[in-house]
mmCIF file of C-alpha atoms and ligand atoms in Angstrom:
data_model
loop_
_atom_site.group_PDB
_atom_site.id
_atom_site.type_symbol
_atom_site.label_atom_id
_atom_site.label_comp_id
_atom_site.label_asym_id
_atom_site.label_seq_id
_atom_site.Cartn_x
_atom_site.Cartn_y
_atom_site.Cartn_z
ATOM 1 C CA MET N 1 27.088 -13.228 -20.284
ATOM 2 C CA ILE N 2 24.493 -10.990 -18.704
ATOM 3 C CA ILE N 3 26.756 -8.514 -17.668
ATOM 4 C CA GLU N 4 27.547 -7.836 -21.648
ATOM 5 C CA LEU N 5 24.084 -7.978 -22.575
ATOM 6 C CA LEU N 6 23.455 -6.105 -19.835
ATOM 7 C CA LYS N 7 25.926 -3.248 -21.524
ATOM 8 C CA SER N 8 23.719 -3.233 -23.865
ATOM 9 C CA ARG N 9 20.505 -2.099 -23.317
ATOM 10 C CA ARG N 10 18.893 1.112 -23.617
ATOM 11 C CA SER N 11 15.995 2.260 -24.184
ATOM 12 C CA VAL N 12 14.072 2.353 -27.987
ATOM 13 C CA ARG N 13 11.804 4.654 -29.283
ATOM 14 C CA ASN N 14 12.115 3.890 -33.516
ATOM 15 C CA TYR N 15 10.554 -0.173 -33.974
ATOM 16 C CA THR N 16 11.335 -1.163 -37.550
ATOM 17 C CA GLU N 17 7.831 -2.275 -39.285
ATOM 18 C CA GLU N 18 9.176 -6.454 -38.852
ATOM 19 C CA LYS N 19 6.923 -8.359 -36.409
ATOM 20 C CA VAL N 20 8.462 -9.522 -33.450
ATOM 21 C CA PRO N 21 8.013 -13.818 -34.435
ATOM 22 C CA GLN N 22 5.645 -15.924 -32.400
ATOM 23 C CA THR N 23 8.381 -18.590 -30.595
ATOM 24 C CA ILE N 24 10.339 -15.677 -29.677
ATOM 25 C CA ILE N 25 7.871 -13.947 -27.947
ATOM 26 C CA GLU N 26 6.706 -17.326 -25.705
ATOM 27 C CA SER N 27 10.462 -17.058 -24.686
ATOM 28 C CA ILE N 28 9.753 -13.599 -23.571
ATOM 29 C CA LEU N 29 6.598 -14.907 -21.882
ATOM 30 C CA GLU N 30 9.162 -17.615 -20.121
ATOM 31 C CA ALA N 31 11.219 -15.442 -18.823
ATOM 32 C CA GLY N 32 9.167 -13.111 -16.415
ATOM 33 C CA ARG N 33 7.346 -16.220 -16.047
ATOM 34 C CA LEU N 34 10.246 -18.134 -13.762
ATOM 35 C CA SER N 35 10.660 -14.683 -12.306
ATOM 36 C CA PRO N 36 10.622 -14.733 -8.912
ATOM 37 C CA SER N 37 8.130 -13.593 -6.182
ATOM 38 C CA GLY N 38 7.012 -13.021 -2.750
ATOM 39 C CA GLY N 39 6.254 -16.630 -0.877
ATOM 40 C CA ASN N 40 6.077 -17.402 -4.444
ATOM 41 C CA GLU N 41 2.451 -16.222 -4.802
ATOM 42 C CA GLN N 42 3.377 -14.658 -8.860
ATOM 43 C CA PRO N 43 1.069 -12.027 -8.025
ATOM 44 C CA TRP N 44 0.572 -11.185 -12.137
ATOM 45 C CA LYS N 45 -0.764 -11.988 -15.635
ATOM 46 C CA PHE N 46 0.901 -10.844 -18.549
ATOM 47 C CA GLY N 47 -1.053 -9.109 -21.760
ATOM 48 C CA VAL N 48 0.498 -10.035 -24.432
ATOM 49 C CA ILE N 49 -0.919 -6.811 -27.033
ATOM 50 C CA THR N 50 -0.583 -7.463 -30.884
ATOM 51 C CA ASP N 51 -3.761 -6.377 -31.882
ATOM 52 C CA ARG N 52 -2.826 -2.429 -33.822
ATOM 53 C CA GLU N 53 -5.852 -0.643 -32.532
ATOM 54 C CA ILE N 54 -5.306 -1.126 -28.188
ATOM 55 C CA ILE N 55 -1.294 -0.044 -29.263
ATOM 56 C CA SER N 56 -2.875 3.166 -30.188
ATOM 57 C CA GLN N 57 -5.599 2.979 -27.620
ATOM 58 C CA ILE N 58 -2.704 2.379 -25.344
ATOM 59 C CA ALA N 59 -0.440 5.290 -27.106
ATOM 60 C CA GLU N 60 -2.665 7.619 -26.071
ATOM 61 C CA TYR N 61 -3.792 6.157 -22.494
ATOM 62 C CA SER N 62 -0.069 6.916 -22.556
ATOM 63 C CA TYR N 63 -0.497 10.053 -22.888
ATOM 64 C CA ASN N 64 0.199 10.555 -26.613
ATOM 65 C CA GLN N 65 3.294 8.360 -26.794
ATOM 66 C CA ASN N 66 2.982 8.140 -30.504
ATOM 67 C CA TRP N 67 6.455 5.979 -30.740
ATOM 68 C CA ILE N 68 4.719 3.666 -28.747
ATOM 69 C CA LYS N 69 2.879 2.179 -31.764
ATOM 70 C CA THR N 70 6.267 1.617 -33.572
ATOM 71 C CA ALA N 71 6.071 -0.891 -31.568
ATOM 72 C CA SER N 72 6.104 -4.665 -33.178
ATOM 73 C CA PHE N 73 4.429 -5.826 -29.536
ATOM 74 C CA LEU N 74 3.202 -4.840 -25.434
ATOM 75 C CA VAL N 75 3.665 -6.612 -23.089
ATOM 76 C CA VAL N 76 1.157 -4.872 -20.777
ATOM 77 C CA LEU N 77 2.645 -6.568 -16.600
ATOM 78 C CA CYS N 78 -0.547 -6.725 -14.358
ATOM 79 C CA THR N 79 -0.934 -6.396 -10.089
ATOM 80 C CA SER N 80 -3.358 -9.608 -9.903
ATOM 81 C CA ASN N 81 -3.907 -7.986 -5.630
ATOM 82 C CA VAL N 82 -4.692 -10.713 -3.114
ATOM 83 C CA GLU N 83 -7.307 -9.464 -0.483
ATOM 84 C CA LYS N 84 -6.572 -7.917 2.607
ATOM 85 C CA SER N 85 -8.283 -10.800 5.156
ATOM 86 C CA ARG N 86 -5.927 -13.187 2.691
ATOM 87 C CA GLY N 87 -3.287 -10.684 4.531
ATOM 88 C CA ALA N 88 -2.474 -9.134 2.660
ATOM 89 C CA ARG N 89 -1.297 -5.924 4.052
ATOM 90 C CA ASN N 90 0.634 -7.601 6.177
ATOM 91 C CA ILE N 91 4.338 -7.687 4.400
ATOM 92 C CA GLN N 92 4.192 -3.589 4.678
ATOM 93 C CA LYS N 93 3.048 -3.446 7.530
ATOM 94 C CA VAL N 94 5.983 -5.692 8.944
ATOM 95 C CA ARG N 95 8.665 -2.939 7.133
ATOM 96 C CA PHE N 96 7.156 0.599 8.464
ATOM 97 C CA PRO N 97 5.338 -0.669 11.492
ATOM 98 C CA LYS N 98 4.794 3.201 12.122
ATOM 99 C CA TYR N 99 2.517 3.305 10.236
ATOM 100 C CA ALA N 100 0.340 -0.003 10.435
ATOM 101 C CA ASP N 101 -2.601 1.556 11.189
ATOM 102 C CA ILE N 102 -3.089 4.359 8.483
ATOM 103 C CA ILE N 103 -1.619 1.255 5.910
ATOM 104 C CA ASP N 104 -4.708 -1.113 7.963
ATOM 105 C CA GLU N 105 -7.400 1.848 7.245
ATOM 106 C CA MET N 106 -6.701 2.523 4.166
ATOM 107 C CA GLU N 107 -9.666 2.334 1.307
ATOM 108 C CA GLU N 108 -8.892 -0.991 -0.989
ATOM 109 C CA ASP N 109 -9.454 0.523 -4.553
ATOM 110 C CA VAL N 110 -6.561 3.460 -3.120
ATOM 111 C CA TYR N 111 -4.293 0.642 -1.446
ATOM 112 C CA ILE N 112 -4.572 -2.227 -4.843
ATOM 113 C CA ARG N 113 -3.252 1.215 -6.781
ATOM 114 C CA LEU N 114 -0.047 2.308 -4.156
ATOM 115 C CA ASN N 115 0.589 -0.779 -3.419
ATOM 116 C CA ALA N 116 1.084 -1.418 -7.283
ATOM 117 C CA GLU N 117 5.174 -1.175 -7.149
ATOM 118 C CA GLU N 118 5.425 -3.589 -4.098
ATOM 119 C CA HIS N 119 3.784 -6.796 -6.806
ATOM 120 C CA GLN N 120 7.389 -6.972 -8.349
ATOM 121 C CA THR N 121 5.847 -6.779 -11.623
ATOM 122 C CA LYS N 122 9.331 -4.347 -12.490
ATOM 123 C CA ILE N 123 10.883 -8.151 -12.450
ATOM 124 C CA PRO N 124 8.899 -10.531 -14.302
ATOM 125 C CA GLY N 125 9.498 -7.081 -17.040
ATOM 126 C CA SER N 126 13.615 -7.264 -15.903
ATOM 127 C CA HIS N 127 13.894 -10.655 -17.159
ATOM 128 C CA MET N 128 11.495 -10.522 -20.449
ATOM 129 C CA ILE N 129 13.959 -7.294 -21.399
ATOM 130 C CA LEU N 130 17.133 -8.925 -21.020
ATOM 131 C CA ALA N 131 15.085 -12.878 -22.472
ATOM 132 C CA ALA N 132 14.548 -9.682 -25.381
ATOM 133 C CA LEU N 133 18.150 -8.563 -25.866
ATOM 134 C CA GLU N 134 19.767 -12.243 -27.010
ATOM 135 C CA TYR N 135 17.623 -11.593 -29.841
ATOM 136 C CA GLY N 136 18.314 -9.232 -30.698
ATOM 137 C CA ILE N 137 14.453 -6.335 -29.629
ATOM 138 C CA GLY N 138 14.869 -3.755 -28.155
ATOM 139 C CA THR N 139 12.576 -2.604 -24.915
ATOM 140 C CA ASN N 140 11.741 0.089 -23.246
ATOM 141 C CA TRP N 141 9.511 0.331 -19.826
ATOM 142 C CA ILE N 142 6.137 2.586 -19.494
ATOM 143 C CA SER N 143 5.051 4.022 -16.430
ATOM 144 C CA TYR N 144 3.127 7.048 -17.786
ATOM 145 C CA PHE N 145 -0.312 6.369 -18.896
ATOM 146 C CA ASP N 146 -3.015 5.988 -16.751
ATOM 147 C CA VAL N 147 -3.798 2.208 -15.642
ATOM 148 C CA ASP N 148 -7.263 2.746 -14.588
ATOM 149 C CA LYS N 149 -7.827 3.687 -18.397
ATOM 150 C CA VAL N 150 -5.829 1.153 -19.861
ATOM 151 C CA SER N 151 -7.373 -1.659 -17.036
ATOM 152 C CA GLU N 152 -10.571 -0.800 -18.356
ATOM 153 C CA LEU N 153 -9.592 -1.337 -22.486
ATOM 154 C CA LEU N 154 -7.598 -5.159 -21.687
ATOM 155 C CA ASN N 155 -10.856 -5.213 -19.714
ATOM 156 C CA LEU N 156 -9.047 -6.362 -15.973
ATOM 157 C CA PRO N 157 -10.826 -7.932 -13.418
ATOM 158 C CA GLU N 158 -11.552 -5.709 -10.577
ATOM 159 C CA ARG N 159 -8.391 -7.240 -8.821
ATOM 160 C CA CYS N 160 -6.368 -6.748 -11.235
ATOM 161 C CA ILE N 161 -4.566 -3.617 -12.478
ATOM 162 C CA ALA N 162 -2.201 -2.752 -14.966
ATOM 163 C CA SER N 163 0.797 -1.612 -13.779
ATOM 164 C CA GLU N 164 4.118 -1.348 -16.331
ATOM 165 C CA ILE N 165 3.757 -1.310 -19.819
ATOM 166 C CA ILE N 166 6.862 -2.804 -21.871
ATOM 167 C CA THR N 167 7.531 -2.530 -25.888
ATOM 168 C CA PHE N 168 8.848 -5.304 -27.623
ATOM 169 C CA GLY N 169 10.792 -4.774 -31.556
ATOM 170 C CA TYR N 170 13.520 -4.692 -33.955
ATOM 171 C CA PRO N 171 15.161 -1.199 -32.404
ATOM 172 C CA ALA N 172 14.820 1.437 -36.379
ATOM 173 C CA ASP N 173 17.894 3.433 -34.951
ATOM 174 C CA GLU N 174 21.600 3.149 -33.500
ATOM 175 C CA ASN N 175 20.712 5.407 -30.263
ATOM 176 C CA GLN N 176 23.686 6.057 -27.980
ATOM 177 C CA GLN N 177 23.142 3.969 -23.847
ATOM 178 C CA LYS N 178 22.623 6.754 -22.268
ATOM 179 C CA LEU N 179 25.364 7.996 -19.871
ATOM 180 C CA LYS N 180 25.329 5.996 -16.076
ATOM 181 C CA ARG N 181 26.112 7.401 -12.276
ATOM 182 C CA ASP N 182 29.859 6.260 -11.772
ATOM 183 C CA PHE N 183 30.311 3.415 -9.086
ATOM 184 C CA ASP N 184 31.750 5.461 -6.788
ATOM 185 C CA ASP N 185 28.946 7.421 -6.676
ATOM 186 C CA VAL N 186 26.171 4.299 -6.451
ATOM 187 C CA ILE N 187 28.032 2.426 -4.013
ATOM 188 C CA PHE N 188 27.908 1.869 -0.661
ATOM 189 C CA LEU N 189 30.413 -0.018 1.895
ATOM 190 C CA ASN N 190 28.713 -1.161 5.018
ATOM 191 C CA LYS N 191 27.750 2.576 6.245
ATOM 192 C CA PHE N 192 26.529 5.059 4.559
ATOM 193 C CA ILE N 193 29.133 8.029 3.959
ATOM 194 C CA TYR N 194 27.753 11.404 3.798
ATOM 195 C CA PRO N 195 27.825 13.370 2.612
ATOM 196 C CA TYR N 196 24.617 12.186 0.652
ATOM 197 C CA LYS N 197 24.551 13.524 -3.294
HETATM 198 C C1 FMN M 1 9.763 2.003 -14.597
HETATM 199 C C2 FMN M 1 10.437 2.460 -15.331
HETATM 200 C C3 FMN M 1 9.559 3.662 -16.462
HETATM 201 C C4 FMN M 1 9.502 3.762 -17.648
HETATM 202 N N1 FMN M 1 8.165 4.491 -17.676
HETATM 203 C C5 FMN M 1 8.663 5.845 -19.488
HETATM 204 C C6 FMN M 1 8.638 6.424 -19.731
HETATM 205 O O1 FMN M 1 6.709 5.800 -19.722
HETATM 206 N N2 FMN M 1 7.998 6.444 -21.458
HETATM 207 C C7 FMN M 1 9.247 6.801 -21.937
HETATM 208 O O2 FMN M 1 9.922 6.900 -23.179
HETATM 209 N N3 FMN M 1 10.600 6.064 -20.703
HETATM 210 C C8 FMN M 1 9.928 5.722 -19.739
HETATM 211 N N4 FMN M 1 10.974 5.204 -19.223
HETATM 212 C C9 FMN M 1 12.639 4.494 -19.925
HETATM 213 C C10 FMN M 1 13.414 5.460 -19.047
HETATM 214 O O3 FMN M 1 12.724 7.499 -19.161
HETATM 215 C C11 FMN M 1 15.159 5.643 -19.547
HETATM 216 O O4 FMN M 1 14.933 3.919 -18.671
HETATM 217 C C12 FMN M 1 16.154 5.472 -19.063
HETATM 218 O O5 FMN M 1 16.404 7.452 -20.030
HETATM 219 C C13 FMN M 1 17.749 5.621 -18.671
HETATM 220 O O6 FMN M 1 17.805 5.290 -19.948
HETATM 221 P P1 FMN M 1 18.830 3.637 -20.875
HETATM 222 O O7 FMN M 1 17.333 3.016 -20.140
HETATM 223 O O8 FMN M 1 18.041 3.905 -21.828
HETATM 224 O O9 FMN M 1 18.975 3.539 -20.208
HETATM 225 C C14 FMN M 1 10.729 4.030 -18.219
HETATM 226 C C15 FMN M 1 11.543 3.784 -17.596
HETATM 227 C C16 FMN M 1 11.316 3.172 -16.285
HETATM 228 C C17 FMN M 1 12.376 2.361 -15.616
#
């Protein structure tokens, strides 16, 4: 059951030296490939990083999160940006009509970077994490990194930027699961009940 897998999930920041077999890597990637996306645009590329030097460099560009170097492999989830002329900004303009003019006028470079969230790479990432759990493979997300440096390192095209990184490997320790907020604290039924905590 997916719910049981989710109950066992925790962020892993220390991995054994055992390598994840290629067939399992492919199965994890397949879980990401099957993700939903707005308009089925699938605006992403998934970079599989196994090269130890590149992994070390990514750890450095992640503000020296050295634990990343213990991972068997990384997946860099990259956002492929659609051109403005193809209506790329329409989604944000309809979601925030009050700011449509500002959205329209934003420089392309800035817009692409700030709007990376809208490109939904957290969905294939979450699929991959779930698939990994089934094989007993631990993971962690990394958002705390210099996007432009990692994008350049991976030789990404101009319209494609690294939006998230996920580390994969066999857990080296038995970390406890983090406390999660109570059910009643995160769920509301129909209309919000105040006070807002
Ligand atoms: C989008 C996202 C980005 C994250 N970035 C980092 C990161 O850069 N470095 C890190 O050590 N953990 C990172 N984490 C892991 C969180 O710290 C972790 O999910 C949180 O503390 C809850 O713990 P749990 O995943 O074990 O439930 C990130 C998590 C998410 C969802």
